[in-house]
Coordinates of C-alpha atoms and ligand atoms in Angstrom, one line a residue:
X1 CA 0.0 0.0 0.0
X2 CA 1.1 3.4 -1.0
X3 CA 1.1 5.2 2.9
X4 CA 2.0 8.7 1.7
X5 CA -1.1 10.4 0.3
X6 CA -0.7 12.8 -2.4
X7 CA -2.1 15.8 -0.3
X8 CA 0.7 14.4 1.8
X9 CA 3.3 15.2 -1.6
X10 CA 1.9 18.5 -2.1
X11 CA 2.4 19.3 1.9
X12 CA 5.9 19.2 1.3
X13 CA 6.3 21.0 -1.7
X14 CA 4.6 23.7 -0.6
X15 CA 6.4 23.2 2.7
X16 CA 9.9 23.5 0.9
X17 CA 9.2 26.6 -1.3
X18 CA 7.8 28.2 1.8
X19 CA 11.2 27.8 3.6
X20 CA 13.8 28.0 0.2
X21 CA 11.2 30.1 -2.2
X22 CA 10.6 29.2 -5.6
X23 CA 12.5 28.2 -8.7
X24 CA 14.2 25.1 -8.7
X25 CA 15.4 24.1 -5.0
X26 CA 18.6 22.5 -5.3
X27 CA 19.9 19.8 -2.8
X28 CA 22.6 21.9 -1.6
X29 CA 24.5 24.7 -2.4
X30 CA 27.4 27.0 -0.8
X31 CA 26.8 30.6 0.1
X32 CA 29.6 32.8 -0.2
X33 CA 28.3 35.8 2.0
X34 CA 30.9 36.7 4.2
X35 CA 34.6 37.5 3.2
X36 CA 35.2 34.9 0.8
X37 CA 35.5 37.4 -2.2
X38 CA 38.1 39.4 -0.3
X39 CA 40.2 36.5 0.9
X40 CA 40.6 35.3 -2.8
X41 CA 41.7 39.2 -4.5
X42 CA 44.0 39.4 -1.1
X43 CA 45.5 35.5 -2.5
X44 CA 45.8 36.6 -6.5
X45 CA 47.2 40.3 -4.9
X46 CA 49.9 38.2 -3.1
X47 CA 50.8 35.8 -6.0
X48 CA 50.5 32.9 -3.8
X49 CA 47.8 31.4 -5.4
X50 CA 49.2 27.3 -5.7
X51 CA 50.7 25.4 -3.2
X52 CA 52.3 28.0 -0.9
X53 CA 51.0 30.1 1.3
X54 CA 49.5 31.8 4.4
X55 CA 45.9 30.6 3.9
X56 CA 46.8 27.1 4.2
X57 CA 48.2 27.6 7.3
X58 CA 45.3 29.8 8.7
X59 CA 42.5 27.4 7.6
X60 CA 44.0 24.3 9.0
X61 CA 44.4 26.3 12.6
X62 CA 41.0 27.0 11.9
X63 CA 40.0 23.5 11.5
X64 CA 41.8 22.8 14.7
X65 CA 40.2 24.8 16.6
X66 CA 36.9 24.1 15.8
X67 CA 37.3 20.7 16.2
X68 CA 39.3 20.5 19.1
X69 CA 41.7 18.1 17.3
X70 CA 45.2 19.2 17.6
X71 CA 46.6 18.9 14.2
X72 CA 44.6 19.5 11.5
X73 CA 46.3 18.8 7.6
X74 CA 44.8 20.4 4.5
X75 CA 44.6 18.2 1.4
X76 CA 43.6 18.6 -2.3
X77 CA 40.2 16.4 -1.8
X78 CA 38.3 14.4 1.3
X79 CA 39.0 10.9 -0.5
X80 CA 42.7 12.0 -0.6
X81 CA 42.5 12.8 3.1
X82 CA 41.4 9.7 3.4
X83 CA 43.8 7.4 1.1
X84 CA 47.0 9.0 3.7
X85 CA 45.2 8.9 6.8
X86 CA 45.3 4.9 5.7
X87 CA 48.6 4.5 5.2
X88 CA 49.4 5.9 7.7
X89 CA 47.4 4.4 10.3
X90 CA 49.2 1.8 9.3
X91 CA 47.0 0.3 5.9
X92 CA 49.2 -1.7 3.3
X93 CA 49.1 -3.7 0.4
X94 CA 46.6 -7.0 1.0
X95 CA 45.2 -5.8 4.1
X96 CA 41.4 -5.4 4.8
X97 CA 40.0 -2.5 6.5
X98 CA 36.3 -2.7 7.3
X99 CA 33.7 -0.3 6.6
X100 CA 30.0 0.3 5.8
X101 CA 28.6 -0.2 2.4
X102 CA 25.6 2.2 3.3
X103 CA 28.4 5.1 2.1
X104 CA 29.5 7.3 -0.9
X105 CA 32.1 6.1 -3.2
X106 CA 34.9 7.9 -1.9
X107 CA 35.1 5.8 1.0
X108 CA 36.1 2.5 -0.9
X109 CA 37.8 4.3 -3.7
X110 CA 40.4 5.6 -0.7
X111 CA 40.5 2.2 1.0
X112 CA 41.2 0.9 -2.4
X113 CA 44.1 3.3 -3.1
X114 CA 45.3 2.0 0.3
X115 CA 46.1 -1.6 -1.4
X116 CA 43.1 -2.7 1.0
X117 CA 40.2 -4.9 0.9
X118 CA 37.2 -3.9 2.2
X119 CA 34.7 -5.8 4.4
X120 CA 31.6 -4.4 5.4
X121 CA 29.3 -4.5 8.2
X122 CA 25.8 -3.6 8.6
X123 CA 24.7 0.1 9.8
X124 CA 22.5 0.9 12.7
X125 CA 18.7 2.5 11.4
X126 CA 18.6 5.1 13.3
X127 CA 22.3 6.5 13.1
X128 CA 22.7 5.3 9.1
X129 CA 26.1 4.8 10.4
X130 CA 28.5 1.6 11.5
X131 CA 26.5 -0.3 13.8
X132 CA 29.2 -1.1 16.7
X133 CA 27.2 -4.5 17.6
X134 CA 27.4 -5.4 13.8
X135 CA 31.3 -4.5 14.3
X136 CA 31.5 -7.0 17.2
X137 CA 29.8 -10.0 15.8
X138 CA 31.7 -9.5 12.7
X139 CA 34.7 -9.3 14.6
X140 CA 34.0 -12.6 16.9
X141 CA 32.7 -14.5 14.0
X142 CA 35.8 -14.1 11.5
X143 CA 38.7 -12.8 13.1
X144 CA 41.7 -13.9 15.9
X145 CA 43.9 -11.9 17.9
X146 CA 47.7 -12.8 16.8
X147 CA 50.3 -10.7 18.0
X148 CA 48.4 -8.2 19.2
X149 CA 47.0 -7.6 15.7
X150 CA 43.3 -9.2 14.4
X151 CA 43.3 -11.6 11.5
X152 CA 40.8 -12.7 9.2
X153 CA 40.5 -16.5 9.9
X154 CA 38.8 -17.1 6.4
X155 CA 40.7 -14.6 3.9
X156 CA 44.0 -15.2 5.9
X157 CA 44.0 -11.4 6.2
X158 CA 45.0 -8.7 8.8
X159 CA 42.6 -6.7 9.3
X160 CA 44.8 -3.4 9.9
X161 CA 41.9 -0.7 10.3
X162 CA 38.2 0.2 10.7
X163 CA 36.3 3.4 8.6
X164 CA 32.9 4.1 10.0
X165 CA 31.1 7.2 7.8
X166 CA 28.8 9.7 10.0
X167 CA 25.9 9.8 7.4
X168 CA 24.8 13.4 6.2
X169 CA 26.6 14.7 9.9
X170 CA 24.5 12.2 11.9
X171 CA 27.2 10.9 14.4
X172 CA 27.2 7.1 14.3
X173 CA 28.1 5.3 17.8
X174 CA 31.4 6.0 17.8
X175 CA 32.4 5.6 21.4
X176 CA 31.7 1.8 20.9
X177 CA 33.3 1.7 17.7
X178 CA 36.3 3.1 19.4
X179 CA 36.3 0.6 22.3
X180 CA 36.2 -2.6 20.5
X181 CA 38.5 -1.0 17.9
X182 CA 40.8 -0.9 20.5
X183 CA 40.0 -4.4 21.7
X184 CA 40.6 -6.2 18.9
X185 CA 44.2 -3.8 17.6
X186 CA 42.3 -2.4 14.8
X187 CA 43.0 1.3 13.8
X188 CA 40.0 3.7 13.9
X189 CA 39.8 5.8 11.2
X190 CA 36.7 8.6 10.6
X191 CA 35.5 9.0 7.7
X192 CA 33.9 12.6 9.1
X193 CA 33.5 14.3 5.6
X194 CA 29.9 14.6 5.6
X195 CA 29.8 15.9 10.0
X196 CA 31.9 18.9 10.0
X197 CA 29.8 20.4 13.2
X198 CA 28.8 17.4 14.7
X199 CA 29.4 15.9 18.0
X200 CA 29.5 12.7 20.4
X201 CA 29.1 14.8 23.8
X202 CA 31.0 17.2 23.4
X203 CA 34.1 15.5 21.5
X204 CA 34.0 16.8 17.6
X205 CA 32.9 13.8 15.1
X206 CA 36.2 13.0 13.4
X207 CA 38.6 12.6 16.8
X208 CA 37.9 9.7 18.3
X209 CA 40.6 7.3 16.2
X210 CA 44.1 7.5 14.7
X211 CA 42.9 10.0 11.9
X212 CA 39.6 11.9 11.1
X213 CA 39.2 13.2 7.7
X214 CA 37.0 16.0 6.3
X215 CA 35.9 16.9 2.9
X216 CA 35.2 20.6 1.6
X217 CA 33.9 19.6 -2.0
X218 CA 31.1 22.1 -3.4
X219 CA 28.3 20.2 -2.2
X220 CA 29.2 19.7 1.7
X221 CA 28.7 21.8 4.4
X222 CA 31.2 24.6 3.7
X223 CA 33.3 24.6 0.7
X224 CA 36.6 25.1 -0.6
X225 CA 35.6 24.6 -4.4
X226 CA 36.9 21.2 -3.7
X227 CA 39.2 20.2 -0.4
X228 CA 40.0 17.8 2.2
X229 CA 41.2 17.9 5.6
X230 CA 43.1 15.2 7.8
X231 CA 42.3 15.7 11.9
X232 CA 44.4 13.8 14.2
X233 CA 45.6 15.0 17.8
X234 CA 49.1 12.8 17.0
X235 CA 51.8 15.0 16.6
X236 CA 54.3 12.6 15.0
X237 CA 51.5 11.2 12.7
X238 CA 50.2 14.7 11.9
X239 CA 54.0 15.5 10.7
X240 CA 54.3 12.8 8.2
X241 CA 50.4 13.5 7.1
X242 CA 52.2 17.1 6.0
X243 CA 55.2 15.4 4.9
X244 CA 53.5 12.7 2.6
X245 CA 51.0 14.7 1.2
X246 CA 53.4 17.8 -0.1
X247 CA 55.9 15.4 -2.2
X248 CA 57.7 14.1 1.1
X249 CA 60.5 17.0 0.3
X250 CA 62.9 18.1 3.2
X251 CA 62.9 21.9 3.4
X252 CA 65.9 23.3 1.8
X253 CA 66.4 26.6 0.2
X254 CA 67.1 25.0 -3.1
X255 CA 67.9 21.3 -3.5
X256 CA 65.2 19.1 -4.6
X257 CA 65.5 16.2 -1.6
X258 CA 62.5 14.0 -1.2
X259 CA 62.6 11.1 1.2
X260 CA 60.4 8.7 0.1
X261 CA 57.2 8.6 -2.5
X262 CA 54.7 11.0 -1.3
X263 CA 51.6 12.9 -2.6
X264 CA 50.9 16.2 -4.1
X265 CA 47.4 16.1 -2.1
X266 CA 48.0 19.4 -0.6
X267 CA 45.4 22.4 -0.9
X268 CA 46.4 25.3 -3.0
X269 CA 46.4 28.7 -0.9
X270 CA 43.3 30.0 -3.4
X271 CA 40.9 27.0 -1.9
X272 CA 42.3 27.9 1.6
X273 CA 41.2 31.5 1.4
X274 CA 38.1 30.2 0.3
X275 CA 38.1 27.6 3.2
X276 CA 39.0 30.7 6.0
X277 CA 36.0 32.6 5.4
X278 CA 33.7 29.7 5.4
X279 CA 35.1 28.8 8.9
X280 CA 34.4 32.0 9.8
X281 CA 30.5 31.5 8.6
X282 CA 30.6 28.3 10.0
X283 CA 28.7 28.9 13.0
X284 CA 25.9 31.2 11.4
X285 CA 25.3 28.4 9.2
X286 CA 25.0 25.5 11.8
X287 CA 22.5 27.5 13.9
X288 CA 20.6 28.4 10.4
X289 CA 20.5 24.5 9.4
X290 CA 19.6 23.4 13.0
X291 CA 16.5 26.2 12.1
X292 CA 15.8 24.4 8.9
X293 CA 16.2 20.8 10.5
X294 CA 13.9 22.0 13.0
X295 CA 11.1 23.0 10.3
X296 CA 11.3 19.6 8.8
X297 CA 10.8 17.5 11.9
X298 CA 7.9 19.7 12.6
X299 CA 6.4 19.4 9.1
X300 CA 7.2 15.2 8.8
X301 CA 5.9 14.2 12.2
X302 CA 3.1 16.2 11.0
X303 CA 2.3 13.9 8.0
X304 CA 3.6 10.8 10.1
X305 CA 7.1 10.3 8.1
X306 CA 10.3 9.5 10.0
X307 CA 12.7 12.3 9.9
X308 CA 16.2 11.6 11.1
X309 CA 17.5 12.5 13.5
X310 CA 20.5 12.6 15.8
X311 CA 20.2 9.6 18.4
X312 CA 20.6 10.7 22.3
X313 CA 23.6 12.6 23.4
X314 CA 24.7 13.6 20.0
X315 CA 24.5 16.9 17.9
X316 CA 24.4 16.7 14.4
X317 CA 25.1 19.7 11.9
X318 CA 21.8 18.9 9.5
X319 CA 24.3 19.0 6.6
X320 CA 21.4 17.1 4.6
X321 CA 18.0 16.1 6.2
X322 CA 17.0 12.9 5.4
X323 CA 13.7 10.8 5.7
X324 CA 12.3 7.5 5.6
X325 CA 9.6 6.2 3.3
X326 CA 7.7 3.2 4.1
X327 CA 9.5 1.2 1.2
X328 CA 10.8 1.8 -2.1
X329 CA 7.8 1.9 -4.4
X330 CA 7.0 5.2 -2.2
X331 CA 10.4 6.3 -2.3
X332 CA 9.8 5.9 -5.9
X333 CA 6.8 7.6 -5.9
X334 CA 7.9 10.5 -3.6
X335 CA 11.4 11.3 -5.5
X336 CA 9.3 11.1 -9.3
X337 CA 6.6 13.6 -7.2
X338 CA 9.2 16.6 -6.3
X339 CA 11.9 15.9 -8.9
X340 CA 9.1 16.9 -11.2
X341 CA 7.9 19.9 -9.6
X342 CA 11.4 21.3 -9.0
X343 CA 12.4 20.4 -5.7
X344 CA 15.4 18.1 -5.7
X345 CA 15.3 15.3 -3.5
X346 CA 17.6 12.0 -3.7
X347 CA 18.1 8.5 -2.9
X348 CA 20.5 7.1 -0.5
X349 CA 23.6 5.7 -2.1
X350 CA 23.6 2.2 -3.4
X351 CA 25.2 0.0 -1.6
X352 CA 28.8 -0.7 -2.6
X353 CA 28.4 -4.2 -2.4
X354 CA 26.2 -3.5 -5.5
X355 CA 29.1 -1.8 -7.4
X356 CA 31.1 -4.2 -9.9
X357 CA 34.1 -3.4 -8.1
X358 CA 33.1 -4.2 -4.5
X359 CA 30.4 -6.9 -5.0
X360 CA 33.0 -9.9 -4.1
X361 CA 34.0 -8.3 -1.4
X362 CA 32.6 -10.3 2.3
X363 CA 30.0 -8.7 4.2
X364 CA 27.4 -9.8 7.3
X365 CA 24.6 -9.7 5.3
X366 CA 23.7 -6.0 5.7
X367 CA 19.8 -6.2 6.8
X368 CA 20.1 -2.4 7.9
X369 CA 21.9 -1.3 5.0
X370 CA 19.6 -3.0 2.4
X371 CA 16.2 -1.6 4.3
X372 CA 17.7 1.8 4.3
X373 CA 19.0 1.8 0.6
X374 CA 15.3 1.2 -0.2
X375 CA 13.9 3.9 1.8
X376 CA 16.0 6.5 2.5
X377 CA 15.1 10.2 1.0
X378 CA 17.4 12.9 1.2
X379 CA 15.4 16.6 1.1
X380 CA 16.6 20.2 0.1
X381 CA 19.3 21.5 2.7
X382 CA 20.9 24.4 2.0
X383 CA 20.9 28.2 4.3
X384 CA 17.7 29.5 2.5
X385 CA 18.5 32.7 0.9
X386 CA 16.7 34.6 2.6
X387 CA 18.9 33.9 5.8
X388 CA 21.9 34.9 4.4
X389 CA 20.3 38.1 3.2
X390 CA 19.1 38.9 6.8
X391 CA 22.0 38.0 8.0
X392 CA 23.6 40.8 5.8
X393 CA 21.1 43.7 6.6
Ligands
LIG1 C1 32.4 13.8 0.2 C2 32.8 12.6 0.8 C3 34.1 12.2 0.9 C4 35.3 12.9 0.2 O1 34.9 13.4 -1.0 P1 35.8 14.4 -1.8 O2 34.9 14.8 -2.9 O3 37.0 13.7 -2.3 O4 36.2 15.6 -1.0 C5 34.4 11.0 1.5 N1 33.5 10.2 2.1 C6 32.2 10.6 2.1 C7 31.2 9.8 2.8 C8 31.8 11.8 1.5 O5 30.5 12.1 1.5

């Protein structure tokens, strides 16, 4: 049976144009109200436009600071945050590293660069993100503690690190991801891209392994036209993240010395100065999200859809809202419904396990994963124009 009506449909059209306006009401999209404009003339002005210079500097202090981690490491692209934060948490060649398959492609594309295979457990409903009893039954079904390390009893595999996502800046249940990471030798690694402003208590999504990595691609919560950022509060592992991702070169004031095969991953100065004053906005546009978040839950508990939300104890930045519909003919039904009408709305990922290149890869069966891939409805997101105008006089 089809449970959402079609006065239901029109609800939240008209509900969405009366918080974004009219036209066509994209997903998400940046603003670039505050001194972004400035920040790039002052970078051209200066000539340091590429891979030197002060904004990089300034924008990862930023990061820092708002997250609370202690190092924080600019890169060229979230994925490529992600492929170092790997290695060097330790990820080689033949390894597996387990992860969700309820993710975006960037995840497994990193952990592929790595050398690794991944595995993937199932997802908790209400979080979207790695279910930590999944993690354990996983964990005491296929794998032994040797030397301190976990194997894979059936691929013959070390199992060298662990990548939970936090879905559209819902934190997952990381504290008890952390604890049996710790348990069984594996290396936590965040994939925090999408929950730049999100929080476990009061610790900063993104902190609570080796290595959290952010992305600052157009479509995420602030933007550096495209960027990434590795978090870590390791000072030794933070200096080789620099080293490795600028060409591994030992300063000198003219010889070309590089120590081993790094990256050129790192973030040219323009996208920094881009990134600086969206740090600075970076609060406005939480508490204007949390407002538009708010509107949602109102309108969907209204109707009688679920409306995700952040589970106890945990703040989420509502970097997209998402919903669930009943099952996937009336997911169908819903996205065909506003697509049509001009208000974007979009599907949850397909599993990765459903991707040629990850489909042989072992898994637990996914129940969560698979119910959520059929229902889950992502909604337009973005500050509403008019806020941003307010906020400007
Ligand atoms: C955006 C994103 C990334 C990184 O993407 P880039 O486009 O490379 O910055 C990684 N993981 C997830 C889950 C993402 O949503």
């Amino acid at each position: 049976m089809n449970c959402m009506s079609d006065e239901s449909q029109k609800a939240f059209v008209d509900h969405v144009r009366g918080v974004f306006g009219e036209g066509f009401i994209p997903l998400h999209r940046p603003v670039f109200e505050g001194n972004e404009r400035q920040y790039l003339v002052d970078c051209i002005d200066s000539n340091f436009v590429s891979s030197v210079g002060a904004k990089v500097t300034e924008f990862e202090q930023q990061v820092a600071t708002f997250t609370g981690a202690r190092f924080a490491i600019a890169t060229v692209n979230g994925t490529a945050a992600l492929h170092v934060a790997l290695q060097l948490a330790g990820v080689g060649r033949g390894d597996e590293v387990i992860s969700q398959a309820l993710t975006f492609i960037a995840t497994c594309n990193a952990l592929s660069y790595a050398g690794a295979h991944p595995v993937f457990v199932d997802v908790d409903r209400d979080t979207m993100g790695m279910s930590p009893v999944a993690l354990r039954a996983f964990l005491t079904a296929n794998a032994e503690i040797r030397d301190g390390a976990a194997w894979n009893k059936a691929t013959g595999r070390r199992i060298a690190a662990c990548v939970p996502m936090h879905t559209f800046g819902l934190p997952c249940r990381i504290e008890e991801i952390a604890a049996i990471c710790l348990e069984w030798g594996v290396a936590l690694v965040e994939d925090a891209a999408e929950s730049l402003g999100s929080y476990v208590g009061a610790r900063h999504t993104g902190t609570f392994g080796q290595f959290g990595t952010l992305s600052f691609n157009g479509n995420k919560i602030i933007t550096t036209g495209g960027g990434g950022m590795i978090i870590t509060n390791d000072e030794v592992l933070a200096k080789r993240a620099k080293h490795i991702t600028t060409t591994a070169k030992i300063p000198h004031p003219y010889e070309f010395v590089h120590d081993e095969v790094g990256y050129n991953y790192r973030l040219p100065n323009l996208n920094a100065a881009l990134g600086c004053a969206q740090m600075e906005r970076l609060p406005w546009m939480l508490d204007v999200k949390r407002d538009v978040a708010e509107r949602y839950r109102a309108f969907f508990a209204s109707v009688g859809i679920p409306f995700a939300a952040p589970v106890a104890g945990c703040v989420g930045n509502h970097w997209l809202n998402a919903i669930v519909l009943a099952d996937k003919s009336e997911r169908d039904a819903f996205l065909a419904y506003t697509n049509e009408r001009g208000v974007m709305t979009r599907p949850i990922w397909r599993l990765m396990t459903e991707l040629e290149m990850f489909k042989h890869c072992q898994h637990d069966g996914l129940p969560n994963s698979r119910w959520l891939e059929e229902r889950v409805v992502n909604v337009p997101s973005s500050v509403p124009e008019h806020a941003f105008k307010a906020a400007n006089g």
